[in-house]
Short mmCIF file of C-alpha atoms and ligand atoms in Angstrom, two decimals:
data_model
loop_
_atom_site.label_atom_id
_atom_site.label_comp_id
_atom_site.label_asym_id
_atom_site.label_seq_id
_atom_site.Cartn_x
_atom_site.Cartn_y
_atom_site.Cartn_z
CA MET I 1 -5.91 -11.51 -21.11
CA PHE I 2 -6.81 -13.19 -17.76
CA TYR I 3 -4.36 -15.28 -15.93
CA ASP I 4 -7.19 -17.56 -14.34
CA ASP I 5 -10.82 -18.35 -14.07
CA ALA I 6 -11.60 -16.29 -10.74
CA GLU I 7 -10.16 -13.16 -12.64
CA LYS I 8 -13.02 -13.15 -14.79
CA TRP I 9 -16.07 -14.43 -12.52
CA SER I 10 -19.25 -12.72 -12.70
CA ARG I 11 -20.87 -10.84 -9.47
CA GLN I 12 -23.27 -13.69 -8.81
CA GLU I 13 -19.99 -16.27 -9.21
CA ILE I 14 -18.11 -13.95 -6.82
CA GLU I 15 -20.99 -14.01 -4.36
CA LYS I 16 -21.74 -17.58 -4.33
CA ALA I 17 -17.70 -18.31 -3.62
CA GLN I 18 -17.35 -15.74 -1.01
CA VAL I 19 -20.29 -17.20 1.01
CA GLN I 20 -19.08 -20.87 0.65
CA ARG I 21 -15.47 -19.68 1.43
CA LEU I 22 -16.59 -17.43 4.47
CA ARG I 23 -18.33 -20.60 6.28
CA ARG I 24 -15.37 -22.76 5.48
CA THR I 25 -13.29 -19.92 6.93
CA LEU I 26 -15.16 -19.55 10.02
CA ALA I 27 -15.38 -23.17 10.58
CA ARG I 28 -11.57 -23.09 10.11
CA ALA I 29 -11.01 -19.98 12.39
CA ALA I 30 -13.44 -21.71 15.38
CA GLY I 31 -10.43 -23.92 15.92
CA SER I 32 -7.78 -21.13 16.79
CA ARG I 33 -7.89 -19.95 20.44
CA PHE I 34 -8.85 -16.22 19.61
CA TYR I 35 -11.87 -16.92 17.59
CA GLY I 36 -12.95 -20.01 19.30
CA ASP I 37 -12.81 -17.84 22.53
CA LEU I 38 -14.48 -15.00 20.95
CA PHE I 39 -17.46 -16.87 19.05
CA ARG I 40 -18.16 -18.73 22.71
CA ALA I 41 -18.37 -15.41 24.05
CA LYS I 42 -20.51 -13.62 21.46
CA ALA I 43 -22.23 -17.04 21.24
CA ILE I 44 -21.47 -16.87 17.38
CA ASP I 45 -22.38 -20.44 15.55
CA PRO I 46 -20.57 -20.50 12.12
CA ASP I 47 -22.95 -22.60 10.76
CA THR I 48 -25.80 -20.02 11.17
CA ILE I 49 -23.86 -17.72 8.89
CA HIS I 50 -25.71 -17.99 5.42
CA THR I 51 -25.07 -14.62 3.61
CA LEU I 52 -22.53 -11.98 2.92
CA ASP I 53 -24.16 -9.58 5.14
CA ASP I 54 -24.20 -11.75 8.16
CA VAL I 55 -20.64 -11.27 8.45
CA ARG I 56 -21.38 -8.12 9.90
CA ARG I 57 -22.39 -10.34 13.19
CA ILE I 58 -19.16 -10.89 13.91
CA PRO I 59 -16.80 -8.18 15.99
CA PHE I 60 -13.93 -6.65 14.07
CA THR I 61 -10.63 -8.14 14.82
CA THR I 62 -7.88 -5.38 15.21
CA LYS I 63 -4.14 -4.67 15.42
CA ALA I 64 -4.44 -4.93 19.41
CA ASP I 65 -6.26 -8.32 18.91
CA LEU I 66 -3.57 -9.61 17.21
CA ARG I 67 -0.93 -8.28 19.19
CA ALA I 68 -2.42 -9.60 22.40
CA ALA I 69 -2.67 -13.13 20.65
CA TYR I 70 1.18 -12.72 20.04
CA PRO I 71 2.26 -15.28 18.77
CA ASP I 72 0.31 -18.08 17.87
CA GLY I 73 -3.44 -17.30 19.20
CA LEU I 74 -4.56 -17.06 15.71
CA LEU I 75 -3.34 -20.15 14.38
CA ALA I 76 -6.07 -22.44 13.13
CA MET I 77 -3.90 -25.40 12.46
CA PRO I 78 -0.84 -26.78 14.39
CA VAL I 79 2.46 -25.00 14.29
CA LYS I 80 4.09 -28.00 12.48
CA ASP I 81 1.73 -27.49 9.57
CA MET I 82 3.02 -23.79 8.86
CA VAL I 83 5.94 -23.40 6.52
CA ARG I 84 6.65 -19.14 6.62
CA MET I 85 6.16 -16.49 9.23
CA HIS I 86 6.16 -12.75 8.13
CA VAL I 87 6.05 -9.55 10.62
CA SER I 88 3.92 -6.41 9.79
CA SER I 89 6.24 -3.27 9.68
CA GLY I 90 4.35 -1.32 12.49
CA THR I 91 6.68 0.89 14.18
CA THR I 92 5.24 0.99 17.66
CA GLY I 93 4.45 -1.92 20.23
CA ALA I 94 4.71 -5.67 20.01
CA PRO I 95 5.01 -6.67 16.22
CA THR I 96 2.26 -8.96 14.65
CA VAL I 97 3.13 -12.19 13.15
CA ILE I 98 1.22 -13.87 10.26
CA TYR I 99 1.79 -17.89 9.56
CA HIS I 100 1.16 -19.19 6.41
CA THR I 101 1.17 -22.87 5.28
CA LYS I 102 2.26 -24.31 1.77
CA ASN I 103 -1.31 -24.07 0.46
CA ASP I 104 -1.68 -20.24 1.77
CA LEU I 105 1.80 -19.33 0.00
CA SER I 106 0.73 -21.05 -3.32
CA TRP I 107 -2.64 -19.16 -3.23
CA TRP I 108 -0.90 -15.66 -2.50
CA ALA I 109 1.67 -16.29 -5.07
CA SER I 110 -1.10 -16.74 -7.83
CA LEU I 111 -2.93 -13.79 -6.63
CA MET I 112 0.18 -11.48 -7.28
CA ALA I 113 0.87 -13.49 -10.26
CA ARG I 114 -2.48 -12.36 -11.46
CA CYS I 115 -1.87 -8.78 -10.60
CA MET I 116 1.49 -8.72 -12.91
CA TYR I 117 -0.12 -10.55 -15.82
CA MET I 118 -3.13 -8.04 -15.78
CA VAL I 119 -0.93 -5.23 -16.43
CA GLY I 120 0.98 -6.96 -19.14
CA ILE I 121 4.04 -8.26 -17.39
CA ARG I 122 4.75 -11.97 -19.53
CA PRO I 123 7.28 -14.59 -18.65
CA THR I 124 9.58 -12.90 -21.16
CA ASP I 125 9.78 -10.04 -18.91
CA VAL I 126 13.10 -9.75 -16.61
CA PHE I 127 11.81 -8.80 -13.25
CA GLN I 128 13.93 -6.92 -10.50
CA ASN I 129 12.46 -6.78 -6.83
CA MET I 130 13.81 -3.70 -5.47
CA SER I 131 12.05 -3.85 -2.10
CA GLY I 132 13.52 -5.30 1.21
CA TYR I 133 13.52 -9.27 1.72
CA GLY I 134 13.33 -10.75 5.43
CA LEU I 135 10.43 -10.21 7.48
CA PHE I 136 8.71 -7.61 5.06
CA THR I 137 5.96 -8.88 2.76
CA GLY I 138 7.18 -6.98 -0.29
CA GLY I 139 10.16 -9.29 -0.71
CA LEU I 140 9.40 -12.89 -0.90
CA GLY I 141 5.46 -11.78 -1.65
CA ILE I 142 6.15 -10.24 -4.91
CA HIS I 143 9.29 -12.68 -5.58
CA TYR I 144 7.18 -15.65 -5.54
CA GLY I 145 4.49 -14.06 -7.70
CA ALA I 146 6.85 -13.22 -10.28
CA GLU I 147 8.50 -16.68 -10.35
CA ARG I 148 4.93 -18.22 -10.38
CA LEU I 149 4.36 -15.90 -13.66
CA GLY I 150 7.72 -17.46 -15.05
CA CYS I 151 9.75 -14.31 -15.26
CA LEU I 152 13.74 -14.35 -14.52
CA THR I 153 13.46 -12.67 -11.11
CA ILE I 154 16.22 -10.71 -9.70
CA PRO I 155 15.69 -10.60 -5.67
CA ALA I 156 17.73 -7.56 -5.61
CA GLY I 157 16.36 -6.51 -2.37
CA ALA I 158 16.44 -2.70 -0.96
CA GLY I 159 19.46 -0.16 -1.25
CA ASN I 160 22.87 -0.01 -2.93
CA SER I 161 21.43 1.96 -5.79
CA MET I 162 24.72 1.56 -7.95
CA ARG I 163 24.33 -2.13 -7.99
CA GLN I 164 20.43 -1.99 -8.78
CA ILE I 165 21.13 0.46 -11.81
CA LYS I 166 23.78 -2.18 -12.98
CA LEU I 167 21.42 -5.07 -12.82
CA ILE I 168 18.67 -3.22 -14.68
CA THR I 169 21.16 -2.62 -17.33
CA ASP I 170 23.13 -5.67 -17.54
CA PHE I 171 20.12 -8.04 -17.29
CA HIS I 172 18.02 -6.04 -19.13
CA VAL I 173 15.38 -5.74 -16.59
CA THR I 174 11.73 -4.69 -17.97
CA ALA I 175 9.63 -4.73 -14.83
CA VAL I 176 10.51 -3.71 -11.35
CA HIS I 177 8.88 -3.53 -7.79
CA ILE I 178 9.81 -0.53 -5.95
CA ILE I 179 8.91 1.85 -3.11
CA PRO I 180 7.56 4.85 -4.33
CA SER I 181 10.14 7.17 -1.90
CA TYR I 182 13.10 4.99 -3.07
CA ALA I 183 11.92 5.12 -6.92
CA MET I 184 12.46 8.94 -6.54
CA HIS I 185 15.61 8.68 -5.02
CA LEU I 186 16.82 6.19 -7.47
CA ALA I 187 16.03 8.80 -10.11
CA ASN I 188 18.55 11.08 -8.83
CA VAL I 189 21.35 8.30 -8.53
CA VAL I 190 21.00 7.57 -12.15
CA ARG I 191 21.35 10.85 -13.27
CA GLU I 192 24.55 11.32 -11.06
CA MET I 193 25.68 8.22 -12.77
CA GLY I 194 25.30 10.44 -15.87
CA MET I 195 22.70 8.43 -17.43
CA ASP I 196 18.95 9.56 -18.06
CA PRO I 197 16.52 7.41 -15.88
CA LYS I 198 14.55 7.20 -19.08
CA ASP I 199 17.05 5.39 -21.26
CA LEU I 200 16.79 2.26 -18.58
CA PRO I 201 14.92 -0.61 -20.22
CA ILE I 202 11.88 -0.53 -17.75
CA ARG I 203 8.55 -0.60 -18.55
CA PHE I 204 6.37 -1.63 -15.87
CA ALA I 205 6.75 -0.74 -12.23
CA LEU I 206 4.76 -2.21 -9.37
CA VAL I 207 4.55 0.74 -6.92
CA GLY I 208 3.27 0.27 -3.33
CA ALA I 209 3.96 -0.44 0.35
CA GLU I 210 3.28 3.33 1.18
CA PRO I 211 0.98 5.95 0.41
CA TYR I 212 1.84 8.21 -2.87
CA THR I 213 -0.33 10.43 -4.83
CA GLU I 214 -1.31 10.61 -8.26
CA GLU I 215 0.98 13.27 -9.06
CA SER I 216 3.76 11.37 -7.87
CA ARG I 217 2.60 8.37 -9.93
CA ARG I 218 2.82 11.15 -12.89
CA ARG I 219 6.38 12.11 -11.87
CA LEU I 220 7.32 8.60 -11.62
CA GLU I 221 6.07 7.84 -14.96
CA ALA I 222 7.86 10.82 -16.79
CA LEU I 223 11.16 10.34 -14.95
CA TYR I 224 11.45 6.80 -16.10
CA ASP I 225 9.19 6.53 -19.38
CA MET I 226 7.58 3.66 -17.74
CA LYS I 227 4.25 2.91 -16.77
CA VAL I 228 3.44 2.61 -13.02
CA TYR I 229 0.83 0.53 -11.24
CA ASN I 230 -0.52 0.85 -7.61
CA SER I 231 -0.01 -2.24 -5.53
CA TYR I 232 -1.72 -2.66 -2.41
CA GLY I 233 -1.59 -4.97 0.36
CA LEU I 234 -0.93 -5.49 4.05
CA SER I 235 0.80 -8.50 5.86
CA GLU I 236 -2.33 -9.22 8.04
CA MET I 237 -3.94 -10.16 4.36
CA ASN I 238 -0.70 -11.81 2.86
CA GLY I 239 0.98 -8.57 1.56
CA PRO I 240 0.94 -7.45 -1.68
CA GLY I 241 -1.57 -9.23 -4.02
CA VAL I 242 -4.57 -7.86 -2.06
CA ALA I 243 -5.63 -5.32 -4.76
CA PHE I 244 -3.93 -4.00 -7.78
CA GLU I 245 -4.40 -1.50 -10.51
CA CYS I 246 -5.41 -2.54 -13.93
CA PRO I 247 -4.25 -1.23 -17.29
CA GLU I 248 -6.92 1.55 -16.72
CA GLN I 249 -4.97 2.74 -13.79
CA HIS I 250 -8.15 4.09 -12.29
CA GLY I 251 -8.73 2.30 -8.91
CA MET I 252 -7.23 -1.11 -7.77
CA HIS I 253 -9.22 -4.41 -8.22
CA LEU I 254 -9.66 -5.89 -4.73
CA TRP I 255 -9.33 -9.80 -5.36
CA GLU I 256 -13.02 -10.39 -4.20
CA ASP I 257 -12.57 -14.37 -4.53
CA ALA I 258 -9.82 -14.28 -2.26
CA TYR I 259 -11.19 -11.47 0.50
CA ILE I 260 -14.68 -9.89 1.59
CA ALA I 261 -13.77 -6.10 1.72
CA GLU I 262 -15.92 -3.86 3.86
CA ILE I 263 -15.60 0.21 4.08
CA VAL I 264 -16.68 1.47 7.36
CA ASP I 265 -16.92 4.79 9.39
CA PRO I 266 -13.83 4.72 11.52
CA GLU I 267 -15.40 6.07 14.45
CA THR I 268 -18.65 4.09 14.43
CA GLY I 269 -17.56 1.26 12.48
CA ASP I 270 -20.95 1.05 10.50
CA PRO I 271 -20.73 0.63 6.72
CA VAL I 272 -20.57 4.11 4.80
CA PRO I 273 -22.59 4.51 1.51
CA ASP I 274 -20.68 3.40 -1.45
CA GLY I 275 -18.20 5.78 -2.81
CA GLU I 276 -17.65 7.54 0.26
CA LEU I 277 -14.46 7.71 1.95
CA GLY I 278 -13.92 5.09 5.40
CA GLU I 279 -11.58 2.52 6.94
CA LEU I 280 -11.00 -0.55 4.91
CA VAL I 281 -12.06 -3.76 6.74
CA MET I 282 -10.83 -7.20 5.49
CA THR I 283 -11.70 -10.89 5.97
CA THR I 284 -9.57 -13.66 4.19
CA LEU I 285 -11.34 -16.38 2.20
CA GLY I 286 -8.47 -18.55 0.89
CA ARG I 287 -6.08 -18.81 4.06
CA GLU I 288 -6.10 -21.75 6.17
CA GLY I 289 -3.56 -21.40 8.23
CA MET I 290 -4.13 -18.16 9.96
CA PRO I 291 -7.66 -16.93 8.84
CA ILE I 292 -8.59 -13.31 10.07
CA ILE I 293 -12.00 -11.84 10.01
CA ARG I 294 -13.14 -8.25 9.45
CA TYR I 295 -9.75 -7.02 9.90
CA ARG I 296 -9.70 -3.05 10.60
CA THR I 297 -6.82 -2.12 8.35
CA ARG I 298 -6.72 1.39 9.40
CA ASP I 299 -6.46 2.39 5.90
CA LEU I 300 -8.77 5.14 4.30
CA THR I 301 -10.03 4.52 0.84
CA ARG I 302 -13.32 4.62 -0.97
CA PHE I 303 -15.14 1.89 -3.20
CA LEU I 304 -15.12 3.50 -6.98
CA PRO I 305 -18.63 3.27 -8.10
CA GLY I 306 -19.79 1.54 -11.51
CA PRO I 307 -18.22 -0.88 -13.60
CA CYS I 308 -14.48 -0.92 -14.67
CA PRO I 309 -13.76 -0.64 -18.58
CA CYS I 310 -11.34 -3.36 -18.64
CA GLY I 311 -14.11 -6.16 -17.94
CA ARG I 312 -12.99 -7.00 -14.56
CA VAL I 313 -16.14 -7.18 -11.74
CA HIS I 314 -13.79 -7.68 -8.58
CA ARG I 315 -14.66 -4.13 -6.98
CA ARG I 316 -11.88 -1.67 -7.22
CA ILE I 317 -10.81 0.68 -4.35
CA ASP I 318 -9.42 4.17 -4.81
CA ARG I 319 -5.75 5.20 -3.97
CA ILE I 320 -5.30 5.07 -0.09
CA ALA I 321 -5.60 8.32 1.10
CA GLY I 322 -3.60 7.50 4.35
CA ARG I 323 -4.05 5.65 7.54
CA CYS I 324 -6.48 6.79 10.35
CA ASP I 325 -3.68 7.31 12.44
CA ASP I 326 -1.52 9.61 10.16
CA MET I 327 -3.88 12.20 10.44
CA ILE I 328 -2.46 15.20 11.67
CA ILE I 329 -4.72 17.79 13.67
CA ILE I 330 -3.48 21.36 13.70
CA LYS I 331 -4.88 24.25 14.88
CA GLY I 332 -7.98 22.00 15.01
CA VAL I 333 -7.62 21.36 11.37
CA ASN I 334 -7.49 17.86 9.92
CA ILE I 335 -4.40 17.31 7.39
CA TYR I 336 -3.33 14.28 6.00
CA PRO I 337 0.45 14.06 4.45
CA MET I 338 -1.01 13.07 1.00
CA GLN I 339 -2.64 16.58 0.50
CA VAL I 340 1.17 18.03 0.92
CA GLU I 341 2.48 15.35 -1.06
CA ALA I 342 -0.39 16.19 -4.15
CA ILE I 343 0.40 19.93 -3.93
CA LEU I 344 4.18 19.52 -3.91
CA MET I 345 4.53 16.91 -6.52
CA ALA I 346 2.41 19.04 -8.87
CA MET I 347 4.93 21.69 -8.90
CA PRO I 348 8.02 21.36 -11.55
CA GLU I 349 10.34 22.99 -9.11
CA VAL I 350 10.20 20.43 -6.29
CA GLY I 351 12.68 17.66 -5.98
CA GLN I 352 11.81 14.11 -5.08
CA ASN I 353 11.64 14.55 -1.17
CA TYR I 354 10.09 16.39 1.50
CA LEU I 355 9.11 15.98 5.34
CA ILE I 356 6.54 17.74 7.70
CA GLU I 357 7.41 18.65 11.17
CA LEU I 358 5.42 19.60 13.69
CA ASP I 359 6.35 22.00 16.61
CA ARG I 360 4.92 23.74 19.30
CA VAL I 361 5.92 27.03 19.97
CA GLY I 362 4.67 28.46 23.18
CA ASP I 363 1.03 27.48 22.88
CA MET I 364 0.92 27.21 19.56
CA ASP I 365 1.24 23.97 17.02
CA GLN I 366 3.17 24.88 14.12
CA ILE I 367 3.56 22.98 10.93
CA LYS I 368 6.63 23.28 8.93
CA VAL I 369 7.08 21.58 5.77
CA LYS I 370 10.79 21.09 4.30
CA VAL I 371 10.74 20.73 0.60
CA GLU I 372 13.87 19.56 -1.74
CA LEU I 373 14.41 21.87 -4.82
CA LYS I 374 15.64 20.61 -7.71
CA ASP I 375 19.37 21.50 -8.23
CA GLU I 376 18.23 23.66 -11.50
CA TYR I 377 16.17 25.48 -9.05
CA PHE I 378 18.19 25.39 -5.97
CA VAL I 379 20.11 29.03 -7.35
CA GLU I 380 21.35 31.76 -5.07
CA ASP I 381 19.22 34.47 -6.53
CA MET I 382 17.26 35.01 -3.05
CA ARG I 383 14.66 36.89 -4.91
CA ALA I 384 13.65 33.56 -6.98
CA LEU I 385 13.75 31.39 -3.89
CA THR I 386 11.58 33.99 -1.76
CA ALA I 387 8.93 33.90 -4.60
CA LEU I 388 8.99 30.28 -4.92
CA GLN I 389 8.66 30.09 -1.09
CA LYS I 390 5.84 32.13 -0.98
CA ARG I 391 3.83 30.25 -3.92
CA ILE I 392 4.64 26.99 -2.08
CA THR I 393 3.15 28.48 1.16
CA ALA I 394 0.21 29.86 -0.62
CA ARG I 395 -0.89 26.59 -2.29
CA LEU I 396 -0.32 24.41 0.85
CA ARG I 397 -2.53 27.00 2.74
CA ASP I 398 -5.15 26.44 0.12
CA GLU I 399 -5.37 23.02 0.57
CA ILE I 400 -4.55 22.24 4.16
CA LEU I 401 -6.10 25.71 5.24
CA VAL I 402 -3.65 26.48 8.00
CA THR I 403 -0.17 28.43 6.77
CA PRO I 404 2.89 26.14 7.22
CA LYS I 405 6.36 27.44 7.32
CA VAL I 406 7.78 26.10 4.18
CA GLU I 407 11.63 25.75 4.08
CA LEU I 408 13.50 25.35 0.95
CA VAL I 409 16.34 22.69 0.90
CA GLU I 410 18.75 21.01 -1.40
CA ALA I 411 18.19 18.13 -3.51
CA LYS I 412 18.81 14.90 -1.28
CA SER I 413 19.46 16.78 1.95
CA LEU I 414 16.47 15.26 3.55
CA PRO I 415 16.65 12.01 5.64
CA ARG I 416 15.51 8.70 3.63
CA ALA I 417 14.33 5.59 5.26
CA GLU I 418 15.86 2.39 3.70
CA GLY I 419 12.02 1.02 3.65
CA LYS I 420 8.88 2.62 4.12
CA ALA I 421 9.01 6.63 4.02
CA LYS I 422 8.73 8.41 7.41
CA ARG I 423 6.82 11.75 6.45
CA VAL I 424 5.91 13.19 9.43
CA VAL I 425 8.31 14.17 12.45
CA ASP I 426 6.10 15.35 15.39
CA ASN I 427 8.05 17.31 17.98
CA ARG I 428 5.17 18.34 20.07
CA GLY I 429 4.81 15.59 22.84
CA ALA I 430 8.76 16.02 23.21
CA MET I 431 8.52 20.00 23.96
CA SER I 432 5.73 20.21 26.30
P1 LIG Z 1 2.77 -3.93 6.12
O1 LIG Z 1 1.90 -5.00 6.75
O2 LIG Z 1 3.67 -3.65 7.42
O3 LIG Z 1 3.38 -4.44 4.50
O4 LIG Z 1 2.15 -2.34 5.79
C1 LIG Z 1 0.87 -2.37 5.39
C2 LIG Z 1 0.46 -1.02 5.13
O5 LIG Z 1 1.35 -0.32 4.24
C3 LIG Z 1 -1.07 -1.12 4.75
O6 LIG Z 1 -1.96 -1.32 5.48
C4 LIG Z 1 -0.93 0.60 4.22
O7 LIG Z 1 -1.14 1.39 5.32
C5 LIG Z 1 0.33 0.61 3.45
N1 LIG Z 1 0.51 0.38 2.00
C6 LIG Z 1 0.64 -0.81 1.22
N2 LIG Z 1 0.40 -0.62 -0.02
C7 LIG Z 1 0.05 0.66 -0.25
C8 LIG Z 1 -0.33 1.53 -1.10
N3 LIG Z 1 -0.37 1.05 -2.54
N4 LIG Z 1 -0.98 2.98 -1.09
C9 LIG Z 1 -0.70 3.49 0.02
N5 LIG Z 1 -0.36 2.35 1.26
C10 LIG Z 1 0.00 1.49 1.20
ZN1 LIG Z 2 -9.70 -2.60 -14.59
#
């Protein structure tokens, strides 16, 4: 049932290893330009860190710090010892580069293999990775995990849906990695090819890389008749393999032998009480080439209290509610795209895609939600469509507390990104 020893550690074992590994990490980090300067400036002596709470004496590391240190200011070992680099998919500003040594990659692959084994994937499974390869960590990161586990691993990459489907059927693929927005789209293509997604041999899907709701998970599970497990990670912390759902499908175990996780108030940086929503902050414990300490992920989540019935002690984080920087403020109300998605994906008439558009009309901000309908509901009966539009508007208003303009559109008519979905288009700046 367990892939490795650390997976079944007790709280004491986890904490003991965390302190030891934190001290080793700080000693290594002190050798990098960035942390060397920081420790000197703040008079931090890594030798005086003795407990997990002591980690809070070290300042946060932000995305801006990583950018300022571009490309190699955080390297704790010479570049010649590095064997791979990845780049985070951030859409604005300079990219952030993460380097890995051979040991780093090996550690990462075993964390990823642990995640896959936990949900029941075995060497006898055939695994297809449908996310982009290249600089994005969802490609090689998942790939090496699947190989480490011993699965026949098909590096299908992103896009080319017909070929994806052919590979799945020809090689009897039983486990996949797929981004949620693409999984929704692929189901439509399977249908267009005259098949039912349920007839595909897939039993397990690792789904992550972008936020999605519980409603979307249920929809995908029903569409394909498969189990969907939430997979969370970010390039700065390796990529996938950071936190992963167990068979209980209730929160993601964050691997505490490899990371220290804190959840803080994004405004003040103070820890929030257990169970409350805040920003996830993470420290690498296993990385030698480029350790990162107290990284502000911008991702909002909470620790789920209480033990997990699966027996693993590694703490669980809740599904990511969004990013601090995803929040839409309209008419003074804070809205997260996932609130909109939760309402839409619970309605049977709604298809697989939607888009939120923000506009300024005169002095007023306006939120428009474009909603794809399933083919069978996209009918010519105006009365039925108007009634549906009103129903969607009312449900959204109840959730987000402002009244959106709802536009019903045909299936597959909204733009779809090749990688992570873009859920919000903000035209307000452009118009003023
Ligand atoms: P990147 O480093 O470019 O791979 O992007 C990492 C970011 O993707 C994270 O910080 C999250 O915002 C997002 N992300 C990854 N996995 C998930 C997930 N399972 N649920 C929600 N957001 C995710
Ligand atoms: Zn569990």
